[in-house]
PDB file of C-alpha atoms in Angstrom:
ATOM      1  CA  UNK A  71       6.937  17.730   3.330  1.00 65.00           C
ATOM      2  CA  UNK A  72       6.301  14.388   5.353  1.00 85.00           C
ATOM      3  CA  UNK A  73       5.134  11.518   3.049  1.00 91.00           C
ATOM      4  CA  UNK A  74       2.719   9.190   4.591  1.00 92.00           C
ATOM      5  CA  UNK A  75       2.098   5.732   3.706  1.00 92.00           C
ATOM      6  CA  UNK A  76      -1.402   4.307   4.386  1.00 92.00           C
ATOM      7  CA  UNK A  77      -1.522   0.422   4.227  1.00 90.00           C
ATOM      8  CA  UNK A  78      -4.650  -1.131   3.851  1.00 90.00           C
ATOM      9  CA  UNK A  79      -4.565  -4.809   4.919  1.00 88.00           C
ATOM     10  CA  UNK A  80      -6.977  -7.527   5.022  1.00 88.00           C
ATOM     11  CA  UNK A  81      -7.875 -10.761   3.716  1.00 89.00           C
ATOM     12  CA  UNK A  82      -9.525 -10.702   0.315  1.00 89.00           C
ATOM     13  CA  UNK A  83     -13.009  -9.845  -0.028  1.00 92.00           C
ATOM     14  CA  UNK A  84     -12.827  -7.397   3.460  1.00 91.00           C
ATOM     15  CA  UNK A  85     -13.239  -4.043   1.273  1.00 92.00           C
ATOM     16  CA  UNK A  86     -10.227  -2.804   1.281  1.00 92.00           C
ATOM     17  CA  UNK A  87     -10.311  -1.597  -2.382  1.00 93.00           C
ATOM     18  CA  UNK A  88     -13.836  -0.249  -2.079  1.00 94.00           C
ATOM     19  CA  UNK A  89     -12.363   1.908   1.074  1.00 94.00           C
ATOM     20  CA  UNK A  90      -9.286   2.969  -0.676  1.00 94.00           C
ATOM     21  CA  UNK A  91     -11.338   4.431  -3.669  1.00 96.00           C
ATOM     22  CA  UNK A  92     -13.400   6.273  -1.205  1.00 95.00           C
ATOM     23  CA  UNK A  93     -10.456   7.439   0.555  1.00 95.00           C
ATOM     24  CA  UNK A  94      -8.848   8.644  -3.242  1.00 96.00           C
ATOM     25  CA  UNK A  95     -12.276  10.283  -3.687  1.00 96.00           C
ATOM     26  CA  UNK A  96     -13.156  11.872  -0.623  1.00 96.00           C
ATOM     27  CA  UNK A  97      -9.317  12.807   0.975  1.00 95.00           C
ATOM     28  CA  UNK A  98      -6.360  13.886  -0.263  1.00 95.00           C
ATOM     29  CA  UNK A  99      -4.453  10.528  -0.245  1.00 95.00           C
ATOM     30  CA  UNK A 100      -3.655   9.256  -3.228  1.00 96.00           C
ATOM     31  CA  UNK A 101      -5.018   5.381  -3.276  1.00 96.00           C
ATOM     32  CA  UNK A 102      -2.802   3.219  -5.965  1.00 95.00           C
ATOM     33  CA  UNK A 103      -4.230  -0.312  -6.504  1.00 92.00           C
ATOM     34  CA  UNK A 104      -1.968  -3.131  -7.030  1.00 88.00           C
ATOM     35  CA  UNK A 105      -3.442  -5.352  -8.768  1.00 87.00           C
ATOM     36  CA  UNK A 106      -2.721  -3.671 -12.467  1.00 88.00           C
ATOM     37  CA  UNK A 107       0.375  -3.824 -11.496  1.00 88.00           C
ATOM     38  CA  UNK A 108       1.071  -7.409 -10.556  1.00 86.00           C
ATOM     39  CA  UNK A 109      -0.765  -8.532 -13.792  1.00 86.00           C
ATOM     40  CA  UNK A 110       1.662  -6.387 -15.653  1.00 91.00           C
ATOM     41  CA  UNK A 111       4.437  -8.254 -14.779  1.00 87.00           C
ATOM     42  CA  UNK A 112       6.823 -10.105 -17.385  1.00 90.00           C
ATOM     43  CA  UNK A 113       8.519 -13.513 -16.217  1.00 92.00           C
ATOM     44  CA  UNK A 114      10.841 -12.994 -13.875  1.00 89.00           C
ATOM     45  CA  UNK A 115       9.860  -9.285 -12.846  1.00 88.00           C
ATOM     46  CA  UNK A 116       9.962  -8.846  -9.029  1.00 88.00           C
ATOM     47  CA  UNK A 117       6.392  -7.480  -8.552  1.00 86.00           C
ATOM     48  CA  UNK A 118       7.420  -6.527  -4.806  1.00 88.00           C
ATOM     49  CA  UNK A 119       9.877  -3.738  -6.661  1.00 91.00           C
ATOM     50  CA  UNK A 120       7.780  -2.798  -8.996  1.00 92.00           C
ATOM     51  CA  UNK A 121       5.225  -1.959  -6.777  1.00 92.00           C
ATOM     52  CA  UNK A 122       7.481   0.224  -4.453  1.00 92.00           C
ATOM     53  CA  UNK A 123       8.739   2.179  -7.653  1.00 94.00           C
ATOM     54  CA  UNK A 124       5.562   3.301  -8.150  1.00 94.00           C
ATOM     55  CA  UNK A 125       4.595   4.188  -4.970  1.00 94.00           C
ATOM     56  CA  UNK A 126       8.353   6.529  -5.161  1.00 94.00           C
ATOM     57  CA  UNK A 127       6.602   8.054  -7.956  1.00 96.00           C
ATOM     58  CA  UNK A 128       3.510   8.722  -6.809  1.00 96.00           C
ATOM     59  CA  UNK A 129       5.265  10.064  -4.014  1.00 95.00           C
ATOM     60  CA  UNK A 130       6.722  13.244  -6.143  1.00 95.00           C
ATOM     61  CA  UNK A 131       3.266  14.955  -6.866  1.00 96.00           C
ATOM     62  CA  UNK A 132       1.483  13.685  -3.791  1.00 96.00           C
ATOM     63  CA  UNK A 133       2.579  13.461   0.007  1.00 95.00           C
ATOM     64  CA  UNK A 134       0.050  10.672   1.160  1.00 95.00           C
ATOM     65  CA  UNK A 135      -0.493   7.559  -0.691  1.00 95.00           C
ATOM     66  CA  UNK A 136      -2.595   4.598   0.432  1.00 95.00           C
ATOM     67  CA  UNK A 137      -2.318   0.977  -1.058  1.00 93.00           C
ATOM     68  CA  UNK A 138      -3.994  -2.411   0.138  1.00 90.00           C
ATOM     69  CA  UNK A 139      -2.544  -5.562   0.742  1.00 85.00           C
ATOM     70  CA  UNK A 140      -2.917  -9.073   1.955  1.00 77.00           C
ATOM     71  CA  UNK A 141       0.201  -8.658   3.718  1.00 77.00           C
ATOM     72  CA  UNK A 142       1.557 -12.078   3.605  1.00 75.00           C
ATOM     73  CA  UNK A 143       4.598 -14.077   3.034  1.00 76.00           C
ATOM     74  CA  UNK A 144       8.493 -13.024   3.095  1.00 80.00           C
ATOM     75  CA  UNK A 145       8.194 -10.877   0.520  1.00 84.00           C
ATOM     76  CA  UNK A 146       5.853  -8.944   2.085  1.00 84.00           C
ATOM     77  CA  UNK A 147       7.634  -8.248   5.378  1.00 82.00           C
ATOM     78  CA  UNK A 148      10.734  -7.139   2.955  1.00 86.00           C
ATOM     79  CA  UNK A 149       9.055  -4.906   1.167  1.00 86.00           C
ATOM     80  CA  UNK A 150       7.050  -3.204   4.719  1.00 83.00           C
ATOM     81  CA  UNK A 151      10.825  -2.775   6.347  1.00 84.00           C
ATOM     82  CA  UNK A 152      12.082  -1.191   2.373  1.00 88.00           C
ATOM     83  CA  UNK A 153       8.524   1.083   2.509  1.00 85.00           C
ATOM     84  CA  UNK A 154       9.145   2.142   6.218  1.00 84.00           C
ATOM     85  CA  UNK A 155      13.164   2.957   6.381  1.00 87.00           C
ATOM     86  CA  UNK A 156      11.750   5.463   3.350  1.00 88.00           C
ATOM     87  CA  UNK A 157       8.120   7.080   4.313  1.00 86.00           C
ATOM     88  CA  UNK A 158       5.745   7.344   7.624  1.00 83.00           C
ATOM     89  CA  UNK A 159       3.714   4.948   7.596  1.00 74.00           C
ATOM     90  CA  UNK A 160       0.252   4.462   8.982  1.00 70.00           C
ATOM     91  CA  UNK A 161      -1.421   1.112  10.302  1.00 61.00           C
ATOM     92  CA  UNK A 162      -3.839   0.963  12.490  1.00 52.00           C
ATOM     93  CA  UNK A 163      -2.759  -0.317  16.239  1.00 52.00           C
ATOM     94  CA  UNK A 164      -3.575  -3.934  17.085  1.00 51.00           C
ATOM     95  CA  UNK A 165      -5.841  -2.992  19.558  1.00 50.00           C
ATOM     96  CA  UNK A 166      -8.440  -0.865  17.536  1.00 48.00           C
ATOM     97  CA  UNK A 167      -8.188  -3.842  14.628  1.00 47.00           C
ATOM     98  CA  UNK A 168     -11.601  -5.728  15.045  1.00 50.00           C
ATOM     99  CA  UNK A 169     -12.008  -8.971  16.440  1.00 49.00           C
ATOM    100  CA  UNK A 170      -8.558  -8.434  18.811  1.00 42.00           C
TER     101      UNK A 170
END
């Protein structure tokens, strides 16, 4: 079974929450918000980890997962090359993104 990561990314405020809860609701990709988790953290957690050891999980009872992002920073583009030497994933291509 392929496993398929959809990454929502955006600036805040662009909807990307309110679009991943319709795609939880309406599809069957799993959407897994971050936030939670990043507010979870204890001092000195690495939130970037955390986050991708949840999506693992959610990976073993579902084969598409969606999460959003501001997609920002270092830390980021570490955790994007971890995510894609592990799962498919799915961004749209530059040229259908608006405003390019």
């Amino acid at each position: 079974m392929s496993k398929v990561l959809y990454m929502l990314i955006g600036p805040k405020g662009a909807g990307k929450t309110y679009i991943g809860t319709l795609i939880n609701t309406h599809t069957d990709i799993r959407f897994i918000r971050v936030e939670p988790i990043w507010l979870s953290l204890q001092a000195g957690e690495d939130g970037w980890k955390k986050v991708e050891q949840i999506i693992d999980t959610a990976f073993n009872s579902h084969s598409k997962i969606a999460i959003k992002s501001l997609g920002a920073g270092e830390e980021f583009g570490k955790f994007h090359t971890s995510l894609e030497k592990k799962y498919t994933r799915e961004l749209p291509a530059p040229e259908t993104r608006r405003g390019v």
